[in-house]
Amino acid sequence: MATSHRHDDHPEHPPHEHHQHGHPTHSDLAAALDLDAELVGDHLDDAATLIVEALGGPPARIVDLGAGTGSGTEALARRFPDATLLAVDSSPAMTETIDRRARAAGLTDRVTTVVADLDRGLPQMRRPDVIWAAMSLHHIADAGALLRSAATALGSEGVLVIVEMAGLPRFAPDDDAGLRALEDRCHAAAARAGWEALADWTTTIGDAGLEIARDCTIRVERADPAAQVSRYAVHWFSQFRHRLDEPAGMLSRADVELLDTLIDPAQASSLHRRTDLRLVAGRRVWIVRPIRADGGVE
């Protein structure tokens, strides 16, 4: 069973450099995104509640920026059954996936897609009540410019919702000190490497002419389905193995060898075989509004 907990007034993280690493295939990326949505998607219910509180009611039009496989688009469509949604992604393969997903879910009358490079700005759209940017803003070359465009595009009472990871996920159970210590070393190496996992948009939001209405962290904890938690752990420990070993060698050779063992399904100690892992993850959510020229909130 998954549990989620919302914590407001998140302290600001130190400045963080953003990098994109590697070029996974479309199928690899889609599988990872869907697995993430399955296991950590509970945060969306809390985020939807924040949206209703900010708007004073459910939204009528939602734009999903960097929609990926459309798991978030579909979840928002189900959460807000009277809303129309525009899913935006730079990948035609992803928008085709979203279209197929919408047809399978019977949502084609409410979900449309557009292929757009957000580094070139927002596509044309009807004025939305909500612009949703979940795990996508850190991929934009000039996030401030995109936020300024979003502030202009929103309706007078609209909100922009930004969702990012609130730290890297953890999997080690309390009684496995060795795996927990390895996680600590991998997380420290990821921070040194400049991973985007702790992206903090607080300053950028203010500079873009937006005001933060809510800033909170939603925590998700779950141990089941154990097979899916194990798959997700393998995905992350594989990321540590391949992204932190190249090119600078952020991890020791001993840790690289240990990671090789953990992600090898043929090994007796492989994470593939573990049924006791516990996922602890978090999402930081900003609910923001445009600021009027007179200094008030739109």
C-alpha positions as MATLAB code, in Angstrom:
seq = 'MATSHRHDDHPEHPPHEHHQHGHPTHSDLAAALDLDAELVGDHLDDAATLIVEALGGPPARIVDLGAGTGSGTEALARRFPDATLLAVDSSPAMTETIDRRARAAGLTDRVTTVVADLDRGLPQMRRPDVIWAAMSLHHIADAGALLRSAATALGSEGVLVIVEMAGLPRFAPDDDAGLRALEDRCHAAAARAGWEALADWTTTIGDAGLEIARDCTIRVERADPAAQVSRYAVHWFSQFRHRLDEPAGMLSRADVELLDTLIDPAQASSLHRRTDLRLVAGRRVWIVRPIRADGGVE';
ca = [
       0.000    0.000    0.000;
       1.245    3.489   -0.810;
       1.018    6.370    1.596;
       1.598   10.015    0.808;
       2.267   12.894    3.146;
       2.343   16.588    2.248;
       4.799   18.945    3.934;
       4.454   22.698    3.281;
       7.045   25.480    3.341;
       9.884   23.479    1.857;
      13.286   25.036    2.592;
      15.099   26.287   -0.469;
      17.818   24.028   -1.832;
      21.217   25.487   -2.780;
      21.780   26.368   -6.445;
      21.945   23.254   -8.600;
      23.443   22.683  -12.017;
      21.271   20.850  -14.539;
      22.539   18.263  -16.991;
      20.985   15.683  -19.240;
      22.778   12.337  -19.280;
      22.682    9.628  -21.889;
      20.220    8.962  -24.681;
      17.910    6.075  -23.780;
      15.734    4.560  -26.473;
      12.110    5.606  -26.694;
      10.946    2.242  -25.355;
      13.400    2.395  -22.427;
      12.354    5.927  -21.543;
       8.662    5.158  -21.897;
       8.972    2.096  -19.647;
      10.834    4.079  -16.986;
       8.301    6.916  -17.098;
       5.357    4.555  -16.797;
       6.987    2.676  -13.917;
       7.632    5.962  -12.139;
       4.013    6.988  -12.671;
       2.734    3.658  -11.355;
       4.771    3.776   -8.156;
       5.039    7.500   -7.386;
       1.875    8.719   -9.114;
      -0.032    8.959   -5.818;
       1.421   12.444   -5.416;
      -0.887   13.620   -8.180;
      -3.978   13.311   -5.970;
      -2.464   15.735   -3.458;
      -1.363   18.039   -6.273;
      -4.876   17.993   -7.750;
      -6.281   19.018   -4.370;
      -3.858   21.955   -4.296;
      -5.030   22.980   -7.767;
      -8.685   23.021   -6.715;
      -7.807   25.015   -3.591;
      -5.851   27.557   -5.657;
      -8.539   27.951   -8.337;
     -11.521   27.765   -6.033;
     -12.884   24.910   -8.115;
     -11.899   22.353  -10.763;
     -10.098   23.570  -13.914;
     -11.744   23.583  -17.333;
      -8.568   23.657  -19.473;
      -5.206   22.063  -18.623;
      -1.963   22.128  -20.605;
       0.574   19.399  -19.781;
       4.086   20.526  -20.757;
       6.582   17.760  -21.460;
       3.835   15.163  -21.161;
       6.025   12.139  -21.936;
       3.984    8.953  -22.177;
       0.844   10.735  -21.022;
       0.499    9.011  -17.660;
       0.085   12.389  -15.977;
      -2.246   13.629  -18.702;
      -4.493   10.602  -18.259;
      -4.437   10.904  -14.467;
      -5.383   14.585  -14.645;
      -8.152   13.797  -17.122;
      -9.606   11.207  -14.753;
      -9.222   13.505  -11.751;
     -10.951   16.385  -13.578;
     -13.623   14.694  -15.742;
     -15.008   17.961  -17.132;
     -11.639   19.378  -18.237;
     -10.063   19.385  -21.682;
      -6.331   18.724  -21.843;
      -3.578   19.614  -24.286;
      -0.495   17.382  -23.970;
       2.713   18.945  -25.314;
       5.926   17.039  -25.993;
       8.904   17.492  -28.300;
       8.860   13.827  -29.327;
       6.404   12.641  -32.021;
       6.828    9.118  -30.624;
       5.655   10.322  -27.212;
       2.637   12.198  -28.578;
       1.681    9.089  -30.572;
       1.875    7.133  -27.319;
      -0.377    9.707  -25.649;
      -2.868    9.510  -28.511;
      -3.003    5.710  -28.235;
      -3.391    5.984  -24.486;
      -6.250    8.457  -24.854;
      -8.046    6.194  -27.351;
      -7.686    3.182  -25.046;
      -9.038    5.188  -22.108;
     -11.913    6.709  -24.063;
     -10.529   10.222  -23.635;
     -10.088   11.342  -27.245;
     -12.898   13.879  -26.880;
     -10.976   15.655  -24.115;
      -7.273   14.985  -24.759;
      -5.369   16.416  -27.715;
      -1.644   16.484  -28.404;
       0.846   18.772  -30.077;
       4.511   18.279  -30.929;
       6.458   21.355  -29.857;
      10.012   22.229  -28.884;
       9.544   24.109  -25.617;
      12.992   25.655  -26.013;
      11.330   27.684  -28.767;
       8.444   28.739  -26.527;
       4.902   27.614  -25.900;
       2.678   26.399  -28.728;
      -0.527   28.240  -29.524;
      -3.301   27.300  -27.106;
      -6.583   28.463  -25.668;
      -6.026   30.310  -22.417;
      -5.612   27.534  -19.825;
      -6.651   27.440  -16.201;
      -3.691   25.200  -15.380;
      -0.286   24.770  -16.958;
       1.190   21.543  -15.588;
       4.975   21.033  -15.809;
       5.885   17.795  -14.038;
       9.502   16.637  -14.197;
       9.969   18.615  -17.406;
      11.180   22.116  -16.549;
      14.757   21.007  -15.868;
      15.021   19.857  -19.498;
      14.391   23.389  -20.820;
      17.442   25.403  -21.839;
      15.953   28.702  -20.606;
      13.411   27.816  -17.935;
      12.921   31.467  -17.007;
      11.817   32.350  -20.528;
       9.336   29.491  -20.538;
       7.929   30.575  -17.173;
       7.482   34.135  -18.462;
       5.591   32.751  -21.462;
       3.458   30.661  -19.115;
       2.642   33.714  -17.007;
       1.398   35.466  -20.145;
      -0.559   32.453  -21.386;
      -2.469   31.798  -18.160;
      -5.953   33.083  -17.556;
      -6.496   35.794  -14.957;
      -7.151   33.188  -12.254;
      -4.929   30.462  -13.696;
      -2.053   28.682  -12.027;
       1.183   27.080  -13.117;
       2.028   23.826  -11.337;
       5.678   22.785  -11.284;
       6.608   19.325  -10.016;
      10.169   18.111   -9.494;
      11.853   15.332   -7.582;
      12.431   16.146   -3.918;
      15.611   14.114   -3.818;
      16.538   10.763   -5.266;
      14.379    7.764   -4.336;
      15.561    5.308   -1.704;
      14.992    1.570   -1.597;
      17.103    0.029    1.188;
      15.103   -1.528    4.033;
      16.023   -0.465    7.558;
      17.819   -3.725    8.300;
      20.153   -3.570    5.272;
      22.910   -1.206    6.379;
      25.152   -2.141    3.449;
      22.621   -1.220    0.772;
      21.709    1.950    2.641;
      25.382    2.983    2.802;
      25.744    2.350   -0.941;
      22.677    4.499   -1.586;
      24.240    7.274    0.481;
      27.441    7.140   -1.560;
      25.536    7.077   -4.863;
      23.362   10.012   -3.855;
      26.436   12.003   -2.790;
      28.138   11.206   -6.111;
      25.023   12.243   -8.028;
      25.040   15.585   -6.218;
      28.706   16.114   -7.117;
      27.920   15.226  -10.722;
      25.211   17.892  -10.871;
      22.159   15.722  -11.358;
      18.907   17.633  -11.679;
      17.098   15.705   -8.952;
      17.009   18.658   -6.534;
      16.088   21.364   -9.016;
      14.885   24.433   -7.119;
      12.882   26.946   -9.151;
      12.048   29.364   -6.338;
      14.257   32.225   -7.548;
      13.479   31.576  -11.216;
       9.750   31.699  -10.467;
      10.043   35.146   -8.876;
      12.275   36.473  -11.641;
       9.704   35.326  -14.225;
       6.919   37.469  -12.732;
       5.174   34.683  -10.873;
       4.252   34.466   -7.215;
       4.382   31.241   -5.217;
       0.996   30.402   -3.728;
       2.063   27.021   -2.315;
       5.387   25.236   -2.002;
       5.245   21.779   -0.493;
       6.770   18.338   -0.648;
       4.634   15.245   -1.117;
       6.184   12.025    0.179;
       5.285    8.598   -1.168;
       6.224    5.344    0.557;
       5.405    1.880   -0.708;
       6.664   -1.694   -0.640;
       4.209   -3.229   -3.100;
       3.873   -4.504   -5.703;
       7.276   -5.886   -4.677;
       8.194   -6.865   -8.240;
       7.570   -3.335   -9.504;
       9.494   -1.763   -6.624;
      12.354   -4.122   -7.455;
      12.238   -3.119  -11.143;
      12.290    0.541  -10.180;
      15.275   -0.063   -7.883;
      17.117   -1.813  -10.712;
      16.406    1.175  -12.963;
      17.870    3.640  -10.463;
      20.882    1.565   -9.484;
      21.577    1.074  -13.201;
      21.505    4.852  -13.570;
      24.029    5.145  -10.757;
      26.241    2.484  -12.342;
      26.328    3.903  -15.851;
      25.940    7.645  -15.365;
      28.276    8.042  -12.396;
      31.049    5.839  -13.759;
      31.384    7.908  -16.923;
      33.402    9.873  -17.677;
      34.743   11.267  -14.411;
      34.506    8.149  -12.285;
      32.386    9.576   -9.474;
      32.197    6.169   -7.771;
      34.955    3.921   -6.460;
      35.752    0.768   -8.390;
      34.476   -1.260   -5.445;
      31.103    0.490   -5.644;
      30.950    0.039   -9.414;
      31.586   -3.688   -8.998;
      28.934   -3.878   -6.284;
      26.437   -2.099   -8.520;
      27.238   -4.518  -11.347;
      26.296   -7.363   -9.039;
      23.107   -5.712   -7.833;
      21.746   -5.021  -11.341;
      22.739   -8.416  -12.824;
      19.670  -10.698  -12.751;
      21.928  -13.754  -12.806;
      23.494  -12.893   -9.441;
      22.021  -14.380   -6.274;
      22.236  -10.984   -4.524;
      20.677   -9.077   -7.434;
      18.020   -6.473   -6.740;
      15.914   -8.365   -9.274;
      15.439  -11.061   -6.627;
      14.636   -8.779   -3.699;
      11.123   -8.702   -2.253;
      11.925   -6.600    0.824;
      12.746   -3.269   -0.805;
      10.796   -0.192    0.258;
      10.462    2.805   -2.026;
      10.615    6.211   -0.356;
      10.285    9.081   -2.806;
       9.166   12.677   -2.855;
       7.866   15.316   -5.217;
       8.207   19.028   -4.613;
       5.213   20.991   -5.896;
       5.025   24.723   -6.563;
       1.636   26.325   -7.230;
       2.345   29.725   -8.768;
       0.358   32.652  -10.149;
       1.222   35.617  -12.391;
       1.871   38.923  -10.635;
       0.000   41.941  -11.959;
       1.846   45.081  -13.017;
       0.593   46.814   -9.853;
       2.295   44.190   -7.719;
      -0.787   42.151   -6.856;
      -1.571   38.618   -7.927;
      -3.559   38.176  -11.141;
];
